[in-house]
Short mmCIF file of C-alpha atoms and ligand atoms in Angstrom, two decimals:
data_model
loop_
_atom_site.label_atom_id
_atom_site.label_comp_id
_atom_site.label_asym_id
_atom_site.label_seq_id
_atom_site.Cartn_x
_atom_site.Cartn_y
_atom_site.Cartn_z
CA MET A 1493 -45.98 40.23 -33.76
CA LYS A 1494 -43.95 37.62 -31.90
CA LEU A 1495 -44.88 34.38 -30.16
CA GLY A 1496 -43.44 33.26 -26.86
CA VAL A 1497 -44.26 29.65 -26.12
CA ASN A 1498 -44.75 28.74 -22.48
CA ILE A 1499 -43.43 25.20 -21.99
CA ASP A 1500 -44.27 24.79 -18.28
CA HIS A 1501 -46.65 21.93 -18.96
CA VAL A 1502 -43.98 19.87 -20.67
CA ALA A 1503 -42.31 19.90 -17.26
CA THR A 1504 -45.68 19.23 -15.57
CA LEU A 1505 -45.96 15.99 -17.52
CA ARG A 1506 -42.47 14.98 -16.42
CA GLU A 1507 -43.05 15.91 -12.77
CA VAL A 1508 -46.36 14.06 -12.37
CA ARG A 1509 -44.52 10.82 -13.18
CA GLY A 1510 -41.27 11.75 -11.44
CA ALA A 1511 -39.68 10.82 -14.76
CA ARG A 1512 -36.80 12.23 -16.80
CA TYR A 1513 -38.95 13.07 -19.80
CA PRO A 1514 -40.45 14.89 -21.60
CA SER A 1515 -37.63 17.39 -21.66
CA PRO A 1516 -38.44 21.13 -21.69
CA LEU A 1517 -35.12 21.68 -23.44
CA GLU A 1518 -36.07 19.37 -26.29
CA ALA A 1519 -39.52 20.96 -26.43
CA ALA A 1520 -37.96 24.42 -26.61
CA ALA A 1521 -35.86 23.37 -29.61
CA LEU A 1522 -38.99 22.09 -31.37
CA CYS A 1523 -40.85 25.33 -30.53
CA ARG A 1524 -38.03 27.27 -32.14
CA GLN A 1525 -38.23 25.08 -35.24
CA GLY A 1526 -41.96 25.75 -35.35
CA GLY A 1527 -41.36 29.50 -35.35
CA ALA A 1528 -41.43 30.49 -31.67
CA ASP A 1529 -39.65 33.80 -31.13
CA SER A 1530 -39.02 33.22 -27.44
CA ILE A 1531 -39.52 30.61 -24.74
CA THR A 1532 -41.39 31.35 -21.52
CA ILE A 1533 -41.08 29.39 -18.29
CA HIS A 1534 -42.44 30.05 -14.82
CA LEU A 1535 -40.09 29.02 -12.01
CA ARG A 1536 -42.65 28.74 -9.24
CA VAL A 1537 -41.72 28.92 -5.58
CA ASP A 1538 -43.14 25.39 -5.12
CA ARG A 1539 -41.25 24.07 -8.20
CA ARG A 1540 -44.33 22.17 -9.35
CA HIS A 1541 -43.20 22.04 -12.96
CA ILE A 1542 -40.09 23.92 -14.12
CA GLN A 1543 -37.04 23.15 -11.96
CA ASP A 1544 -33.88 25.21 -11.39
CA ALA A 1545 -31.97 22.74 -13.60
CA ASP A 1546 -34.40 23.44 -16.47
CA LEU A 1547 -33.72 27.15 -16.19
CA GLN A 1548 -29.97 26.56 -16.17
CA ALA A 1549 -30.14 24.19 -19.14
CA LEU A 1550 -32.29 26.59 -21.15
CA ARG A 1551 -29.95 29.48 -20.36
CA ARG A 1552 -27.04 27.45 -21.70
CA ALA A 1553 -28.67 26.00 -24.82
CA LEU A 1554 -31.44 28.31 -25.99
CA THR A 1555 -30.74 30.36 -29.10
CA ILE A 1556 -33.87 32.51 -28.78
CA PRO A 1557 -34.72 34.81 -25.84
CA LEU A 1558 -35.86 33.30 -22.55
CA ASN A 1559 -38.68 35.00 -20.67
CA LEU A 1560 -38.75 33.99 -17.01
CA GLU A 1561 -42.10 34.41 -15.27
CA MET A 1562 -41.58 34.79 -11.57
CA ALA A 1563 -42.97 36.04 -8.30
CA ASN A 1564 -41.25 38.88 -6.50
CA THR A 1565 -39.75 36.76 -3.73
CA PRO A 1566 -36.14 37.12 -2.49
CA GLU A 1567 -35.14 33.55 -3.46
CA ILE A 1568 -36.47 33.74 -7.01
CA VAL A 1569 -35.14 37.26 -7.57
CA GLU A 1570 -31.64 36.05 -6.63
CA ILE A 1571 -31.97 33.16 -9.10
CA ALA A 1572 -33.01 35.57 -11.88
CA LEU A 1573 -30.07 37.84 -11.09
CA THR A 1574 -27.72 34.84 -11.32
CA GLU A 1575 -29.17 33.25 -14.47
CA VAL A 1576 -29.89 36.52 -16.28
CA PRO A 1577 -32.68 35.59 -18.71
CA GLU A 1578 -33.26 38.14 -21.47
CA GLU A 1579 -36.64 38.99 -19.95
CA VAL A 1580 -38.43 38.64 -16.66
CA CYS A 1581 -42.19 38.89 -16.28
CA LEU A 1582 -43.23 39.53 -12.70
CA VAL A 1583 -46.44 37.71 -11.81
CA PRO A 1584 -48.50 37.23 -8.67
CA GLU A 1585 -48.24 33.73 -7.27
CA LYS A 1586 -50.50 31.90 -4.87
CA ARG A 1587 -49.43 28.51 -3.65
CA GLU A 1588 -52.81 26.82 -4.10
CA GLU A 1589 -53.71 28.18 -7.56
CA LEU A 1590 -53.76 25.93 -10.64
CA THR A 1591 -52.34 28.70 -12.80
CA THR A 1592 -51.66 32.41 -12.39
CA GLU A 1593 -54.90 34.03 -11.27
CA GLY A 1594 -55.30 37.70 -12.03
CA GLY A 1595 -52.64 40.28 -12.71
CA LEU A 1596 -50.00 41.72 -10.47
CA ASP A 1597 -51.22 44.74 -8.51
CA ALA A 1598 -48.57 47.21 -9.69
CA VAL A 1599 -50.39 50.05 -7.91
CA GLY A 1600 -50.74 48.31 -4.53
CA GLN A 1601 -47.33 46.58 -4.67
CA PHE A 1602 -45.50 49.66 -5.93
CA ALA A 1603 -43.01 49.92 -3.03
CA ALA A 1604 -42.15 46.21 -3.08
CA LEU A 1605 -41.76 46.06 -6.87
CA LYS A 1606 -39.62 49.17 -7.30
CA PRO A 1607 -36.29 47.82 -5.91
CA THR A 1608 -36.71 44.44 -7.61
CA ILE A 1609 -37.32 46.03 -11.01
CA ALA A 1610 -34.31 48.32 -10.54
CA ARG A 1611 -32.05 45.36 -9.65
CA LEU A 1612 -33.23 43.27 -12.59
CA LYS A 1613 -32.73 46.17 -15.01
CA GLU A 1614 -29.24 46.87 -13.62
CA GLN A 1615 -28.37 43.31 -14.55
CA GLY A 1616 -29.51 43.98 -18.13
CA ILE A 1617 -32.76 42.06 -17.84
CA ALA A 1618 -35.80 43.56 -19.58
CA VAL A 1619 -38.74 43.67 -17.17
CA SER A 1620 -42.40 43.06 -17.86
CA LEU A 1621 -45.31 43.20 -15.43
CA PHE A 1622 -48.26 40.86 -15.87
CA ILE A 1623 -51.19 43.16 -15.14
CA GLU A 1624 -54.92 43.52 -15.50
CA PRO A 1625 -55.80 45.66 -18.53
CA THR A 1626 -56.52 48.93 -16.72
CA LEU A 1627 -54.98 52.32 -17.37
CA SER A 1628 -53.91 52.73 -13.75
CA GLN A 1629 -51.99 49.45 -13.80
CA VAL A 1630 -50.32 50.42 -17.09
CA ASP A 1631 -49.35 53.81 -15.61
CA ALA A 1632 -47.96 52.14 -12.48
CA ALA A 1633 -45.85 49.78 -14.62
CA LYS A 1634 -44.40 52.76 -16.46
CA ALA A 1635 -43.74 54.66 -13.21
CA LEU A 1636 -41.99 51.58 -11.83
CA GLY A 1637 -39.57 51.59 -14.77
CA ALA A 1638 -40.78 48.36 -16.40
CA GLN A 1639 -40.12 48.35 -20.15
CA MET A 1640 -43.06 46.07 -20.90
CA VAL A 1641 -46.47 45.05 -19.71
CA GLU A 1642 -48.16 41.74 -20.35
CA LEU A 1643 -51.89 42.26 -20.42
CA HIS A 1644 -53.81 39.48 -18.72
CA THR A 1645 -56.17 37.99 -21.31
CA GLY A 1646 -57.69 35.36 -18.98
CA THR A 1647 -60.91 37.26 -18.29
CA TYR A 1648 -61.54 37.76 -22.02
CA CYS A 1649 -60.91 34.07 -22.66
CA ASP A 1650 -63.32 33.02 -19.90
CA GLN A 1651 -66.18 35.18 -21.17
CA GLU A 1652 -68.59 34.97 -24.08
CA GLY A 1653 -70.77 37.42 -26.01
CA ALA A 1654 -71.13 40.96 -24.69
CA ALA A 1655 -68.90 40.32 -21.68
CA ALA A 1656 -66.07 39.13 -23.96
CA GLU A 1657 -66.59 42.20 -26.19
CA ALA A 1658 -66.40 44.50 -23.16
CA GLU A 1659 -63.18 42.85 -22.01
CA LEU A 1660 -61.70 43.22 -25.51
CA GLU A 1661 -62.42 46.94 -25.29
CA ARG A 1662 -60.65 47.11 -21.94
CA LEU A 1663 -57.66 45.24 -23.42
CA ALA A 1664 -57.58 47.49 -26.48
CA ALA A 1665 -57.67 50.65 -24.35
CA ALA A 1666 -54.87 49.36 -22.12
CA ALA A 1667 -52.79 48.37 -25.16
CA ARG A 1668 -53.28 51.80 -26.77
CA HIS A 1669 -52.35 53.57 -23.57
CA GLY A 1670 -49.29 51.40 -22.97
CA HIS A 1671 -48.06 51.98 -26.51
CA GLN A 1672 -48.66 55.72 -26.19
CA ILE A 1673 -46.54 56.03 -23.05
CA GLY A 1674 -43.70 54.01 -24.59
CA LEU A 1675 -44.21 50.54 -23.13
CA ARG A 1676 -43.84 47.35 -25.12
CA VAL A 1677 -47.23 45.68 -24.94
CA ASN A 1678 -47.44 41.90 -24.64
CA ALA A 1679 -50.42 39.76 -23.79
CA GLY A 1680 -51.22 36.28 -22.62
CA HIS A 1681 -53.12 33.74 -20.59
CA SER A 1682 -55.69 31.23 -21.85
CA LEU A 1683 -55.33 32.28 -25.48
CA ASN A 1684 -56.14 29.36 -27.75
CA TYR A 1685 -56.92 28.34 -31.33
CA ASP A 1686 -60.54 29.50 -30.97
CA ASN A 1687 -60.29 32.82 -29.14
CA LEU A 1688 -57.13 34.23 -30.75
CA THR A 1689 -58.54 35.66 -33.97
CA ALA A 1690 -61.12 37.92 -32.32
CA PHE A 1691 -58.52 39.06 -29.82
CA LEU A 1692 -56.03 40.04 -32.54
CA LYS A 1693 -58.72 41.88 -34.45
CA ALA A 1694 -59.65 43.98 -31.44
CA VAL A 1695 -56.35 44.73 -29.72
CA PRO A 1696 -53.66 46.90 -31.37
CA HIS A 1697 -49.93 47.45 -30.73
CA LEU A 1698 -49.13 43.93 -29.59
CA ASP A 1699 -45.47 42.98 -29.51
CA THR A 1700 -45.47 39.42 -28.13
CA LEU A 1701 -48.13 36.88 -27.21
CA ASN A 1702 -47.24 34.31 -24.57
CA ILE A 1703 -49.20 31.10 -25.08
CA GLY A 1704 -48.71 27.82 -23.26
CA HIS A 1705 -51.47 25.44 -22.31
CA SER A 1706 -53.32 25.40 -25.63
CA ILE A 1707 -50.12 24.76 -27.60
CA VAL A 1708 -48.93 21.96 -25.32
CA ALA A 1709 -52.43 20.43 -25.38
CA ARG A 1710 -52.60 20.65 -29.17
CA SER A 1711 -49.15 19.12 -29.51
CA VAL A 1712 -50.38 16.01 -27.67
CA MET A 1713 -53.15 15.65 -30.26
CA VAL A 1714 -51.11 16.31 -33.38
CA GLY A 1715 -48.29 14.09 -32.11
CA MET A 1716 -50.33 11.12 -30.83
CA GLU A 1717 -50.61 9.23 -34.11
CA GLN A 1718 -46.87 9.38 -34.74
CA ALA A 1719 -46.07 8.37 -31.16
CA VAL A 1720 -48.27 5.27 -31.43
CA ARG A 1721 -46.76 4.38 -34.82
CA GLU A 1722 -43.25 4.51 -33.36
CA ILE A 1723 -44.14 2.09 -30.52
CA LYS A 1724 -45.93 -0.22 -32.98
CA ALA A 1725 -42.82 -0.21 -35.16
CA LEU A 1726 -40.73 -1.34 -32.17
CA MET A 1727 -43.23 -4.13 -31.52
CA ALA A 1728 -43.14 -5.38 -35.10
CA PRO A 1729 -41.63 -8.87 -35.43
N1 LIG B 222 -48.50 34.74 -19.36
C1 LIG B 222 -48.41 34.59 -18.03
C2 LIG B 222 -47.91 35.75 -17.23
C3 LIG B 222 -48.73 33.37 -17.39
O1 LIG B 222 -48.63 33.27 -16.05
C4 LIG B 222 -49.13 32.29 -18.19
C5 LIG B 222 -49.41 30.97 -17.55
O2 LIG B 222 -48.24 30.47 -16.99
C6 LIG B 222 -49.20 32.48 -19.59
C7 LIG B 222 -48.91 33.71 -20.14
C8 LIG B 222 -49.62 31.39 -20.50
O3 LIG B 222 -50.94 31.05 -20.24
P1 LIG B 222 -51.59 29.78 -20.94
O4 LIG B 222 -50.82 28.59 -20.47
O5 LIG B 222 -53.00 29.80 -20.46
O6 LIG B 222 -51.46 29.99 -22.41
#
């Protein structure tokens, strides 16, 4: 099983200060050293974290695959067709949301998604759809020609007890079905150091997990001591 690290929040930290750092490119190199198999970024329509220049820099420098999360809007589709990341994951996007809420409705958006997926594939980009873990959404992804699905794990991560167990069953059924009909099955959203083990035990056939917030948050904690030491060293007489 592979790990894609979502580094959006490295850019968030930069953007909230209007600063030049921290650099997503530098973070991506460290993720790779730590064992990341791919890097995920979400180029949002409002550019709240990752910027076009980040995408371009990562395309030039990254030595592991880049997975671009994006909404199906004409502007962003053109950017993807120009930059040609190895993978695109189509996600729903609402301007006011804090993070992606819910999966893409591959059934309801079928007509709008079909030409976009065809164009991305023509350009050699592998296409994933970020969907709710239901059989009908998995079937729609297959019918649309996507090679992958990313099962939305957010509901599982927000629940406890029996509700979490029920959601794990839904995820496992969707993963089994996706695998059976020849899709690569990925998963992600809100996975963290506490909820990952039960998820992996319950859900089969996973190819790649995309994890962002918990890794970036943890990196602040495991890096804080060193960062303070380095400033103290500069202050030493
Ligand atoms: N997968 C998708 C499609 C996402 O939109 C996100 C959030 O950007 C993630 C995975 C990663 O979620 P988290 O940051 O909660 O790990």
